[in-house]
mmCIF file of C-alpha atoms and ligand atoms in Angstrom:
data_model
loop_
_atom_site.group_PDB
_atom_site.id
_atom_site.type_symbol
_atom_site.label_atom_id
_atom_site.label_comp_id
_atom_site.label_asym_id
_atom_site.label_seq_id
_atom_site.Cartn_x
_atom_site.Cartn_y
_atom_site.Cartn_z
ATOM 1 C CA MET A 1 21.385 12.047 2.142
ATOM 2 C CA THR A 2 24.273 10.165 4.393
ATOM 3 C CA ASP A 3 23.630 13.173 6.874
ATOM 4 C CA LEU A 4 19.990 13.084 6.746
ATOM 5 C CA ILE A 5 19.895 9.482 7.194
ATOM 6 C CA ALA A 6 22.091 9.834 10.425
ATOM 7 C CA GLN A 7 19.949 12.635 11.493
ATOM 8 C CA ALA A 8 16.662 10.435 11.163
ATOM 9 C CA VAL A 9 18.325 7.433 12.994
ATOM 10 C CA GLN A 10 18.649 9.936 15.787
ATOM 11 C CA VAL A 11 15.199 10.928 15.479
ATOM 12 C CA LEU A 12 13.547 7.565 15.566
ATOM 13 C CA ARG A 13 15.883 6.695 18.768
ATOM 14 C CA SER A 14 14.518 9.699 20.582
ATOM 15 C CA GLY A 15 11.260 8.364 19.891
ATOM 16 C CA ASN A 16 9.839 10.450 17.117
ATOM 17 C CA LEU A 17 8.486 9.736 13.760
ATOM 18 C CA VAL A 18 10.239 9.863 10.109
ATOM 19 C CA ALA A 19 8.737 9.768 6.603
ATOM 20 C CA ILE A 20 10.601 7.188 4.728
ATOM 21 C CA PRO A 21 10.767 6.192 1.055
ATOM 22 C CA THR A 22 10.012 2.524 -0.098
ATOM 23 C CA GLU A 23 9.374 1.037 -3.512
ATOM 24 C CA THR A 24 5.633 0.830 -2.702
ATOM 25 C CA VAL A 25 4.574 3.948 -0.935
ATOM 26 C CA TYR A 26 6.216 6.192 1.769
ATOM 27 C CA GLY A 27 6.240 4.910 5.176
ATOM 28 C CA LEU A 28 5.737 6.957 8.638
ATOM 29 C CA ALA A 29 8.237 5.157 10.592
ATOM 30 C CA ALA A 30 8.816 4.778 14.439
ATOM 31 C CA ASP A 31 10.996 2.752 16.495
ATOM 32 C CA ALA A 32 9.187 -0.590 16.447
ATOM 33 C CA SER A 33 10.167 -1.415 20.399
ATOM 34 C CA ASN A 34 8.754 2.041 21.624
ATOM 35 C CA PRO A 35 5.264 1.974 22.397
ATOM 36 C CA VAL A 36 5.202 5.818 23.034
ATOM 37 C CA ALA A 37 6.763 6.107 19.604
ATOM 38 C CA ILE A 38 4.463 3.698 17.926
ATOM 39 C CA ASN A 39 1.312 5.775 19.582
ATOM 40 C CA LYS A 40 2.740 8.819 17.668
ATOM 41 C CA ILE A 41 1.878 7.005 14.334
ATOM 42 C CA PHE A 42 -1.731 6.522 15.328
ATOM 43 C CA SER A 43 -2.163 10.138 16.623
ATOM 44 C CA THR A 44 -0.402 11.934 13.550
ATOM 45 C CA LYS A 45 -2.450 9.487 10.911
ATOM 46 C CA GLY A 46 -5.667 9.605 12.801
ATOM 47 C CA ARG A 47 -5.666 5.990 12.631
ATOM 48 C CA PRO A 48 -7.905 4.180 15.108
ATOM 49 C CA ALA A 49 -6.204 2.112 17.517
ATOM 50 C CA GLY A 50 -6.438 -1.671 16.708
ATOM 51 C CA HIS A 51 -5.192 -1.509 13.294
ATOM 52 C CA PRO A 52 -2.175 -3.637 13.302
ATOM 53 C CA LEU A 53 1.441 -2.038 12.034
ATOM 54 C CA ILE A 54 3.673 -3.742 9.406
ATOM 55 C CA VAL A 55 7.438 -4.085 10.923
ATOM 56 C CA HIS A 56 10.040 -3.359 8.506
ATOM 57 C CA ILE A 57 13.417 -5.364 9.030
ATOM 58 C CA ALA A 58 17.017 -4.998 7.310
ATOM 59 C CA ASN A 59 18.219 -7.009 4.915
ATOM 60 C CA PRO A 60 20.279 -9.441 6.663
ATOM 61 C CA ILE A 61 21.968 -11.044 3.524
ATOM 62 C CA ARG A 62 24.921 -9.186 2.866
ATOM 63 C CA SER A 63 27.117 -11.525 0.389
ATOM 64 C CA GLN A 64 26.669 -14.205 -1.800
ATOM 65 C CA ARG A 65 25.493 -17.363 -0.224
ATOM 66 C CA THR A 66 23.781 -20.714 -0.976
ATOM 67 C CA GLN A 67 19.791 -20.663 -0.878
ATOM 68 C CA GLU A 68 20.433 -23.063 2.541
ATOM 69 C CA GLU A 69 22.413 -20.317 4.125
ATOM 70 C CA ARG A 70 20.525 -17.464 2.768
ATOM 71 C CA CYS A 71 17.382 -19.333 4.596
ATOM 72 C CA LEU A 72 19.090 -19.937 7.841
ATOM 73 C CA ILE A 73 19.902 -16.047 7.829
ATOM 74 C CA TRP A 74 16.296 -15.207 7.174
ATOM 75 C CA GLU A 75 15.087 -17.422 9.859
ATOM 76 C CA GLU A 76 17.500 -15.697 12.477
ATOM 77 C CA ALA A 77 16.374 -12.321 11.362
ATOM 78 C CA LEU A 78 12.420 -13.415 11.406
ATOM 79 C CA SER A 79 12.652 -15.001 14.884
ATOM 80 C CA VAL A 80 13.418 -11.534 16.553
ATOM 81 C CA TRP A 81 9.655 -10.624 15.412
ATOM 82 C CA ALA A 82 7.939 -14.105 15.047
ATOM 83 C CA ARG A 83 7.371 -17.172 17.409
ATOM 84 C CA ASP A 84 7.421 -19.838 14.501
ATOM 85 C CA VAL A 85 8.656 -19.284 11.413
ATOM 86 C CA PRO A 86 7.546 -21.748 8.569
ATOM 87 C CA THR A 87 9.769 -22.817 5.705
ATOM 88 C CA GLU A 88 7.388 -21.390 3.645
ATOM 89 C CA ALA A 89 8.043 -17.766 4.972
ATOM 90 C CA LEU A 90 11.609 -18.568 4.510
ATOM 91 C CA ILE A 91 11.347 -19.464 0.946
ATOM 92 C CA LEU A 92 8.962 -16.553 0.395
ATOM 93 C CA ALA A 93 11.804 -14.057 2.082
ATOM 94 C CA ASP A 94 14.478 -15.716 -0.132
ATOM 95 C CA ILE A 95 12.771 -14.970 -3.170
ATOM 96 C CA PHE A 96 10.681 -11.787 -2.778
ATOM 97 C CA TRP A 97 12.816 -9.844 -0.070
ATOM 98 C CA PRO A 98 14.184 -7.048 -0.321
ATOM 99 C CA GLY A 99 10.451 -6.231 -1.978
ATOM 100 C CA PRO A 100 6.639 -5.635 -2.013
ATOM 101 C CA LEU A 101 5.817 -8.441 0.183
ATOM 102 C CA THR A 102 4.425 -8.360 3.657
ATOM 103 C CA ILE A 103 4.361 -11.583 5.415
ATOM 104 C CA ILE A 104 1.989 -12.344 8.379
ATOM 105 C CA LEU A 105 3.416 -14.705 11.063
ATOM 106 C CA PRO A 106 2.725 -15.946 14.815
ATOM 107 C CA LYS A 107 4.361 -12.992 16.936
ATOM 108 C CA ALA A 108 7.288 -13.164 18.967
ATOM 109 C CA LYS A 109 6.544 -12.390 22.973
ATOM 110 C CA GLN A 110 8.236 -9.240 22.927
ATOM 111 C CA VAL A 111 6.544 -7.682 19.976
ATOM 112 C CA LEU A 112 4.321 -4.897 21.454
ATOM 113 C CA PRO A 113 0.383 -4.874 21.229
ATOM 114 C CA GLU A 114 0.641 -1.358 19.985
ATOM 115 C CA ILE A 115 1.862 -3.054 16.971
ATOM 116 C CA THR A 116 -0.107 -5.989 16.652
ATOM 117 C CA GLY A 117 -3.462 -4.406 17.250
ATOM 118 C CA GLY A 118 -3.701 -6.786 20.467
ATOM 119 C CA GLN A 119 -3.401 -9.731 17.839
ATOM 120 C CA GLU A 120 -1.291 -12.904 18.390
ATOM 121 C CA THR A 121 0.037 -12.266 14.878
ATOM 122 C CA VAL A 122 2.659 -9.708 13.288
ATOM 123 C CA GLY A 123 3.370 -8.376 9.734
ATOM 124 C CA LEU A 124 6.835 -8.277 8.531
ATOM 125 C CA ARG A 125 8.431 -6.606 5.628
ATOM 126 C CA CYS A 126 11.941 -6.014 3.901
ATOM 127 C CA PRO A 127 11.280 -2.971 1.555
ATOM 128 C CA ASN A 128 13.649 -2.838 -1.763
ATOM 129 C CA HIS A 129 14.513 0.677 -1.306
ATOM 130 C CA PRO A 130 18.383 1.855 -0.941
ATOM 131 C CA VAL A 131 17.414 4.834 1.465
ATOM 132 C CA ALA A 132 15.068 2.410 3.531
ATOM 133 C CA LEU A 133 17.629 -0.423 3.793
ATOM 134 C CA GLU A 134 20.194 2.177 4.545
ATOM 135 C CA LEU A 135 18.318 3.598 7.456
ATOM 136 C CA LEU A 136 17.305 0.255 8.533
ATOM 137 C CA LYS A 137 21.029 -1.110 8.812
ATOM 138 C CA ARG A 138 22.081 1.914 10.768
ATOM 139 C CA PHE A 139 19.294 1.988 12.838
ATOM 140 C CA GLU A 140 19.736 -1.708 13.762
ATOM 141 C CA GLY A 141 16.361 -2.310 14.817
ATOM 142 C CA GLY A 142 12.974 -2.815 13.257
ATOM 143 C CA LEU A 143 10.602 0.258 12.066
ATOM 144 C CA ALA A 144 6.958 0.140 12.413
ATOM 145 C CA ALA A 145 5.664 2.222 9.285
ATOM 146 C CA PRO A 146 1.819 2.446 7.983
ATOM 147 C CA SER A 147 1.477 4.506 4.658
ATOM 148 C CA ALA A 148 2.482 8.212 5.490
ATOM 149 C CA ASN A 149 -1.025 9.482 4.959
ATOM 150 C CA LYS A 150 -3.877 10.680 7.109
ATOM 151 C CA PHE A 151 -6.506 7.525 7.666
ATOM 152 C CA GLY A 152 -8.443 6.529 4.556
ATOM 153 C CA HIS A 153 -6.360 9.047 2.303
ATOM 154 C CA VAL A 154 -4.514 8.198 -0.893
ATOM 155 C CA SER A 155 -1.189 6.863 0.028
ATOM 156 C CA PRO A 156 1.877 9.206 -0.747
ATOM 157 C CA THR A 157 4.003 8.274 -3.474
ATOM 158 C CA THR A 158 6.685 11.211 -3.406
ATOM 159 C CA ALA A 159 8.200 13.061 -0.769
ATOM 160 C CA GLU A 160 6.101 16.153 -2.035
ATOM 161 C CA HIS A 161 2.874 14.074 -0.958
ATOM 162 C CA VAL A 162 4.166 13.416 2.572
ATOM 163 C CA ARG A 163 5.053 17.178 2.988
ATOM 164 C CA ASP A 164 1.286 18.262 1.586
ATOM 165 C CA GLU A 165 -0.052 16.103 4.539
ATOM 166 C CA PHE A 166 2.327 16.424 7.643
ATOM 167 C CA PRO A 167 4.229 19.716 7.496
ATOM 168 C CA GLY A 168 7.152 19.794 9.752
ATOM 169 C CA LEU A 169 8.165 16.108 9.403
ATOM 170 C CA LEU A 170 11.377 14.757 8.680
ATOM 171 C CA VAL A 171 10.890 13.239 5.235
ATOM 172 C CA LEU A 172 13.768 11.312 3.578
ATOM 173 C CA ASP A 173 13.414 11.988 0.155
ATOM 174 C CA GLY A 174 13.996 8.882 -2.172
ATOM 175 C CA GLY A 175 12.342 10.030 -5.303
ATOM 176 C CA ALA A 176 8.821 8.517 -6.544
ATOM 177 C CA CYS A 177 8.139 5.367 -5.566
ATOM 178 C CA ASP A 178 8.526 2.630 -8.291
ATOM 179 C CA VAL A 179 5.433 0.160 -7.574
ATOM 180 C CA GLY A 180 3.177 2.896 -6.233
ATOM 181 C CA ILE A 181 0.697 0.791 -4.584
ATOM 182 C CA GLU A 182 1.160 -0.983 -0.888
ATOM 183 C CA SER A 183 2.885 -4.366 -0.876
ATOM 184 C CA THR A 184 1.244 -7.516 -1.190
ATOM 185 C CA ILE A 185 0.093 -9.008 2.315
ATOM 186 C CA VAL A 186 0.212 -12.778 2.788
ATOM 187 C CA ASP A 187 -1.025 -14.475 5.823
ATOM 188 C CA LEU A 188 0.817 -17.753 6.611
ATOM 189 C CA THR A 189 -0.383 -18.222 9.957
ATOM 190 C CA ARG A 190 -3.181 -20.608 8.821
ATOM 191 C CA LEU A 191 -0.884 -22.827 6.484
ATOM 192 C CA ASP A 192 -2.320 -26.252 7.926
ATOM 193 C CA SER A 193 -6.067 -25.387 7.616
ATOM 194 C CA VAL A 194 -5.955 -22.964 4.740
ATOM 195 C CA GLY A 195 -2.758 -22.388 3.232
ATOM 196 C CA PRO A 196 -1.484 -19.058 2.425
ATOM 197 C CA VAL A 197 -4.105 -16.195 2.199
ATOM 198 C CA VAL A 198 -3.562 -12.967 0.284
ATOM 199 C CA LEU A 199 -5.118 -10.403 2.446
ATOM 200 C CA ARG A 200 -4.283 -7.496 0.176
ATOM 201 C CA PRO A 201 -3.254 -7.670 -3.608
ATOM 202 C CA GLY A 202 -0.231 -5.941 -4.663
ATOM 203 C CA ALA A 203 2.523 -5.968 -7.276
ATOM 204 C CA ILE A 204 3.629 -9.502 -6.041
ATOM 205 C CA SER A 205 0.846 -11.835 -7.423
ATOM 206 C CA GLU A 206 -1.036 -14.558 -5.667
ATOM 207 C CA GLU A 207 0.152 -16.546 -8.467
ATOM 208 C CA GLN A 208 3.751 -15.995 -7.908
ATOM 209 C CA ILE A 209 3.172 -16.911 -4.435
ATOM 210 C CA HIS A 210 1.938 -20.042 -5.228
ATOM 211 C CA ASP A 211 4.797 -20.717 -7.906
ATOM 212 C CA ALA A 212 6.998 -19.915 -5.133
ATOM 213 C CA LEU A 213 5.693 -22.550 -2.693
ATOM 214 C CA GLY A 214 5.011 -24.895 -5.467
ATOM 215 C CA ILE A 215 1.159 -24.954 -4.812
ATOM 216 C CA SER A 216 -0.388 -25.785 -8.023
ATOM 217 C CA GLN A 217 -4.052 -25.146 -7.856
ATOM 218 C CA ARG A 218 -5.705 -22.070 -7.465
ATOM 219 C CA SER A 219 -6.769 -23.378 -3.880
ATOM 220 C CA VAL A 220 -6.724 -20.247 -1.991
ATOM 221 C CA PRO A 221 -9.195 -17.422 -2.346
ATOM 222 C CA LEU A 222 -8.493 -13.789 -1.530
ATOM 223 C CA VAL A 223 -10.332 -13.651 1.461
ATOM 224 C CA ALA A 224 -12.698 -10.521 2.310
ATOM 225 C CA LEU A 225 -12.212 -10.203 6.109
ATOM 226 C CA SER A 226 -15.467 -9.443 7.859
ATOM 227 C CA SER A 227 -14.102 -10.211 11.344
ATOM 228 C CA ASP A 228 -14.679 -7.049 13.951
ATOM 229 C CA ILE A 229 -10.822 -6.635 14.164
ATOM 230 C CA PRO A 230 -9.909 -4.904 10.924
ATOM 231 C CA ARG A 231 -6.843 -7.270 10.574
ATOM 232 C CA VAL A 232 -5.957 -5.235 7.454
ATOM 233 C CA SER A 233 -7.294 -1.540 7.307
ATOM 234 C CA GLY A 234 -6.995 -1.454 3.753
ATOM 235 C CA SER A 235 -9.750 -4.129 3.681
ATOM 236 C CA LEU A 236 -12.176 -1.564 4.903
ATOM 237 C CA SER A 237 -14.397 -0.387 1.970
ATOM 238 C CA ALA A 238 -13.481 3.249 2.281
ATOM 239 C CA HIS A 239 -9.878 3.496 1.747
ATOM 240 C CA TYR A 240 -7.297 4.718 -0.685
ATOM 241 C CA ALA A 241 -9.665 7.731 -1.395
ATOM 242 C CA PRO A 242 -9.647 10.908 -2.748
ATOM 243 C CA ARG A 243 -11.313 13.971 -1.498
ATOM 244 C CA THR A 244 -13.208 14.466 -4.796
ATOM 245 C CA LYS A 245 -16.270 12.097 -5.510
ATOM 246 C CA LEU A 246 -14.988 9.123 -7.735
ATOM 247 C CA ILE A 247 -17.536 7.163 -10.159
ATOM 248 C CA LEU A 248 -16.071 4.307 -11.757
ATOM 249 C CA TYR A 249 -18.265 3.868 -15.243
ATOM 250 C CA ARG A 250 -17.872 0.894 -18.068
ATOM 251 C CA ASP A 251 -20.093 1.124 -21.230
ATOM 252 C CA ASP A 252 -22.822 3.894 -19.406
ATOM 253 C CA LEU A 253 -21.030 7.160 -19.362
ATOM 254 C CA VAL A 254 -23.594 8.905 -21.634
ATOM 255 C CA LEU A 255 -26.450 7.586 -18.932
ATOM 256 C CA LEU A 256 -24.271 9.234 -16.306
ATOM 257 C CA LEU A 257 -23.584 12.004 -18.171
ATOM 258 C CA ASN A 258 -27.518 12.494 -18.260
ATOM 259 C CA GLU A 259 -27.964 11.674 -14.542
ATOM 260 C CA ILE A 260 -25.277 14.409 -13.501
ATOM 261 C CA LYS A 261 -26.948 17.051 -15.769
ATOM 262 C CA GLN A 262 -30.358 16.353 -14.027
ATOM 263 C CA ALA A 263 -29.105 15.905 -10.500
ATOM 264 C CA LYS A 264 -29.865 18.571 -8.002
ATOM 265 C CA GLN A 265 -26.445 18.863 -7.092
ATOM 266 C CA VAL A 266 -24.352 21.287 -9.507
ATOM 267 C CA THR A 267 -21.410 19.995 -10.857
ATOM 268 C CA ARG A 268 -18.993 22.482 -12.291
ATOM 269 C CA LYS A 269 -16.013 20.712 -13.441
ATOM 270 C CA ILE A 270 -15.434 16.935 -14.330
ATOM 271 C CA ALA A 271 -12.077 14.915 -14.350
ATOM 272 C CA TRP A 272 -12.592 12.533 -16.957
ATOM 273 C CA VAL A 273 -10.120 9.839 -16.499
ATOM 274 C CA HIS A 274 -9.806 7.132 -19.315
ATOM 275 C CA PHE A 275 -7.632 4.880 -21.346
ATOM 276 C CA GLY A 276 -6.363 6.859 -24.454
ATOM 277 C CA ASP A 277 -7.989 4.445 -26.966
ATOM 278 C CA VAL A 278 -11.344 5.995 -25.787
ATOM 279 C CA SER A 279 -12.651 8.067 -28.842
ATOM 280 C CA LYS A 280 -13.877 11.651 -27.616
ATOM 281 C CA ALA A 281 -16.913 11.197 -29.703
ATOM 282 C CA VAL A 282 -18.279 9.536 -26.627
ATOM 283 C CA LEU A 283 -18.771 12.887 -24.830
ATOM 284 C CA PRO A 284 -21.618 14.243 -26.470
ATOM 285 C CA VAL A 285 -21.016 17.861 -27.634
ATOM 286 C CA ASP A 286 -23.503 19.596 -25.146
ATOM 287 C CA ALA A 287 -23.513 23.275 -24.001
ATOM 288 C CA THR A 288 -25.336 21.986 -20.654
ATOM 289 C CA LEU A 289 -22.530 19.821 -19.781
ATOM 290 C CA PRO A 290 -20.302 20.716 -17.315
ATOM 291 C CA ALA A 291 -16.660 21.416 -18.247
ATOM 292 C CA TYR A 292 -14.080 18.545 -18.143
ATOM 293 C CA SER A 293 -10.663 18.108 -17.968
ATOM 294 C CA GLU A 294 -9.216 14.647 -19.256
ATOM 295 C CA PHE A 295 -6.409 12.269 -17.685
ATOM 296 C CA ILE A 296 -5.111 9.740 -19.493
ATOM 297 C CA LEU A 297 -4.665 6.122 -18.014
ATOM 298 C CA PRO A 298 -1.375 4.458 -18.617
ATOM 299 C CA ASN A 299 -1.619 1.070 -20.521
ATOM 300 C CA THR A 300 -0.348 -1.300 -18.439
ATOM 301 C CA PRO A 301 -1.123 -2.281 -14.748
ATOM 302 C CA VAL A 302 2.527 -1.592 -13.641
ATOM 303 C CA ASP A 303 2.529 2.159 -14.779
ATOM 304 C CA LEU A 304 -1.039 2.434 -13.755
ATOM 305 C CA ALA A 305 0.192 1.501 -10.193
ATOM 306 C CA ARG A 306 3.138 3.475 -10.367
ATOM 307 C CA ASN A 307 0.938 6.614 -11.478
ATOM 308 C CA LEU A 308 -2.518 6.227 -9.913
ATOM 309 C CA TYR A 309 -1.887 7.855 -6.433
ATOM 310 C CA ALA A 310 -0.210 10.598 -7.717
ATOM 311 C CA MET A 311 -2.656 11.293 -10.348
ATOM 312 C CA LEU A 312 -5.812 11.037 -7.841
ATOM 313 C CA ARG A 313 -3.848 13.497 -5.566
ATOM 314 C CA SER A 314 -3.465 15.840 -8.663
ATOM 315 C CA ILE A 315 -7.256 15.696 -9.228
ATOM 316 C CA ASP A 316 -7.957 16.399 -5.955
ATOM 317 C CA LYS A 317 -5.875 19.744 -6.533
ATOM 318 C CA SER A 318 -7.317 20.646 -9.932
ATOM 319 C CA GLY A 319 -10.880 22.097 -8.806
ATOM 320 C CA CYS A 320 -12.779 19.179 -10.348
ATOM 321 C CA ASP A 321 -15.651 18.294 -8.231
ATOM 322 C CA LEU A 322 -16.376 15.146 -9.542
ATOM 323 C CA ILE A 323 -13.985 12.174 -11.135
ATOM 324 C CA LEU A 324 -15.484 9.804 -14.140
ATOM 325 C CA PHE A 325 -13.192 6.914 -14.154
ATOM 326 C CA GLN A 326 -13.003 4.292 -16.869
ATOM 327 C CA ALA A 327 -13.248 0.869 -15.289
ATOM 328 C CA LEU A 328 -10.169 -1.359 -15.559
ATOM 329 C CA PRO A 329 -10.016 -4.362 -17.700
ATOM 330 C CA GLU A 330 -10.907 -7.710 -15.755
ATOM 331 C CA GLY A 331 -8.295 -10.265 -15.169
ATOM 332 C CA ALA A 332 -5.365 -10.890 -12.850
ATOM 333 C CA PRO A 333 -2.818 -8.777 -13.701
ATOM 334 C CA TRP A 334 -5.088 -5.480 -13.190
ATOM 335 C CA GLY A 335 -6.211 -6.922 -9.999
ATOM 336 C CA ALA A 336 -4.389 -4.951 -7.320
ATOM 337 C CA VAL A 337 -5.078 -1.483 -9.159
ATOM 338 C CA ARG A 338 -8.677 -2.467 -9.592
ATOM 339 C CA ASP A 339 -8.792 -3.267 -5.666
ATOM 340 C CA ARG A 340 -7.601 0.123 -4.800
ATOM 341 C CA LEU A 341 -9.773 1.906 -7.228
ATOM 342 C CA SER A 342 -12.996 0.364 -6.164
ATOM 343 C CA ARG A 343 -12.137 1.167 -2.743
ATOM 344 C CA ALA A 344 -11.279 4.903 -3.552
ATOM 345 C CA ALA A 345 -14.932 5.198 -5.483
ATOM 346 C CA VAL A 346 -16.523 3.895 -2.245
ATOM 347 C CA GLY A 347 -14.506 6.304 0.540
ATOM 348 C CA SER A 348 -14.154 9.215 -2.139
ATOM 349 C CA GLY A 349 -15.602 12.428 -1.583
ATOM 350 C CA ILE A 350 -16.278 12.050 2.362
ATOM 351 C CA VAL A 351 -13.449 14.097 3.716
HETATM 352 O O1 LIG B 1 3.700 -1.168 1.146
HETATM 353 C C1 LIG B 1 3.337 -1.058 2.193
HETATM 354 O O2 LIG B 1 2.876 -2.035 2.873
HETATM 355 C C2 LIG B 1 3.368 0.074 3.009
HETATM 356 C C3 LIG B 1 4.712 0.552 3.214
HETATM 357 C C4 LIG B 1 4.945 1.674 3.645
HETATM 358 O O3 LIG B 1 5.505 -0.623 3.700
HETATM 359 N N1 LIG B 1 2.847 0.190 4.401
HETATM 360 C C5 LIG B 1 1.458 0.266 4.472
HETATM 361 O O4 LIG B 1 0.894 0.003 5.681
HETATM 362 O O5 LIG B 1 0.709 0.144 3.412
HETATM 363 P P1 LIG B 1 -0.461 0.448 6.214
HETATM 364 O O6 LIG B 1 -0.479 0.553 7.714
HETATM 365 O O7 LIG B 1 -0.926 1.439 5.503
HETATM 366 O O8 LIG B 1 -0.880 -1.126 5.846
HETATM 367 C C6 LIG B 1 -0.750 -2.295 6.552
HETATM 368 C C7 LIG B 1 -1.632 -3.106 6.170
HETATM 369 C C8 LIG B 1 -2.871 -2.792 7.457
HETATM 370 O O9 LIG B 1 -4.068 -2.874 6.520
HETATM 371 C C9 LIG B 1 -2.686 -3.522 8.461
HETATM 372 O O10 LIG B 1 -4.136 -3.891 8.916
HETATM 373 C C10 LIG B 1 -2.420 -4.985 7.733
HETATM 374 O O11 LIG B 1 -1.109 -4.482 6.984
HETATM 375 N N2 LIG B 1 -1.712 -5.714 8.703
HETATM 376 C C11 LIG B 1 -0.533 -5.339 9.682
HETATM 377 N N3 LIG B 1 -0.361 -6.238 10.509
HETATM 378 C C12 LIG B 1 -1.173 -7.209 10.272
HETATM 379 C C13 LIG B 1 -1.221 -8.593 11.218
HETATM 380 N N4 LIG B 1 -0.779 -9.271 11.958
HETATM 381 N N5 LIG B 1 -2.418 -9.417 10.307
HETATM 382 C C14 LIG B 1 -3.213 -8.643 9.355
HETATM 383 N N6 LIG B 1 -3.130 -7.811 8.875
HETATM 384 C C15 LIG B 1 -1.937 -6.653 9.208
HETATM 385 MG MG1 LIG B 2 -2.422 2.698 4.709
#
């Protein structure tokens, strides 16, 4: 791996792309100071220009320090990329980095417009994966990295997923991603008017962010952004999607199956994805039903996040032409996976 990391540093320095493991999903990395390299991210992914990229930075904390010392070190590291670094950013960095949190700040002058989508803000994250951290340390610069998938498709959580999508790309194999869904994004550019705003839910919850910052009331809603500029491309409704059509069901499975039988379009094989406690009896024994394969969901939001994208990718390969997916429970702990799944339902079956 050490040799591969050295090779990756060379590839990045020569303005080319490398797929890197992070604890959330694999990223498609380029030198954040090289506009030609960054443009290769957009052309490789088929990502529309104007969608901003997250800059990944090294962990500058190398030894035991007091909180005050650590915050000073983070301030120095963040000031390379951000014009204004509020105390809130330092507190969040100190508590959650390296980790699955992206912080949006006003951008420093030299941050390339190719990264920010022409906006005045920049997204920053210090990822918690030993391979990514070692690469960032040796590269001695920032790495712009979106998820390493074609635009709109399911994010990759293994090196094999990336190779499937981008044959020929140098992929650093860091094993299966531990978190499995993309980082939480928190916008700290409007602290005075609205406070911290979670733009994309993830493993770090809004509540954890509020607790860290000493905000007691649930004053900050999750905003669905409707401006023309897609500040969060994952906020487009069709995103994170499998190629197979996906329908979420709650109590209406039998009704749904009747509709499927009556529909003109013939369904040959269904992927039935549900929690293990659902009794098989809910699927009527009926010779006119299409064949189906069952996929059992993990019981906790953490385990589901870890496995969701790999499951959707394997269903895409399984020859099923419809996914019937049991809706997830209500409640905050399931919020981030619910978010990804509802987008998958909107975007699926298009490509
Ligand atoms: O976990 C992750 O965040 C992964 C890994 C590779 O780090 N990366 C990732 O990147 O999910 P991507 O490009 O697929 O999604 C990043 C999101 C996009 O939706 C983008 O619009 C948003 O971050 N973003 C980046 N910079 C932004 C900014 N300045 N303001 C608002 N949103 C921003
Ligand atoms: Mg993505």
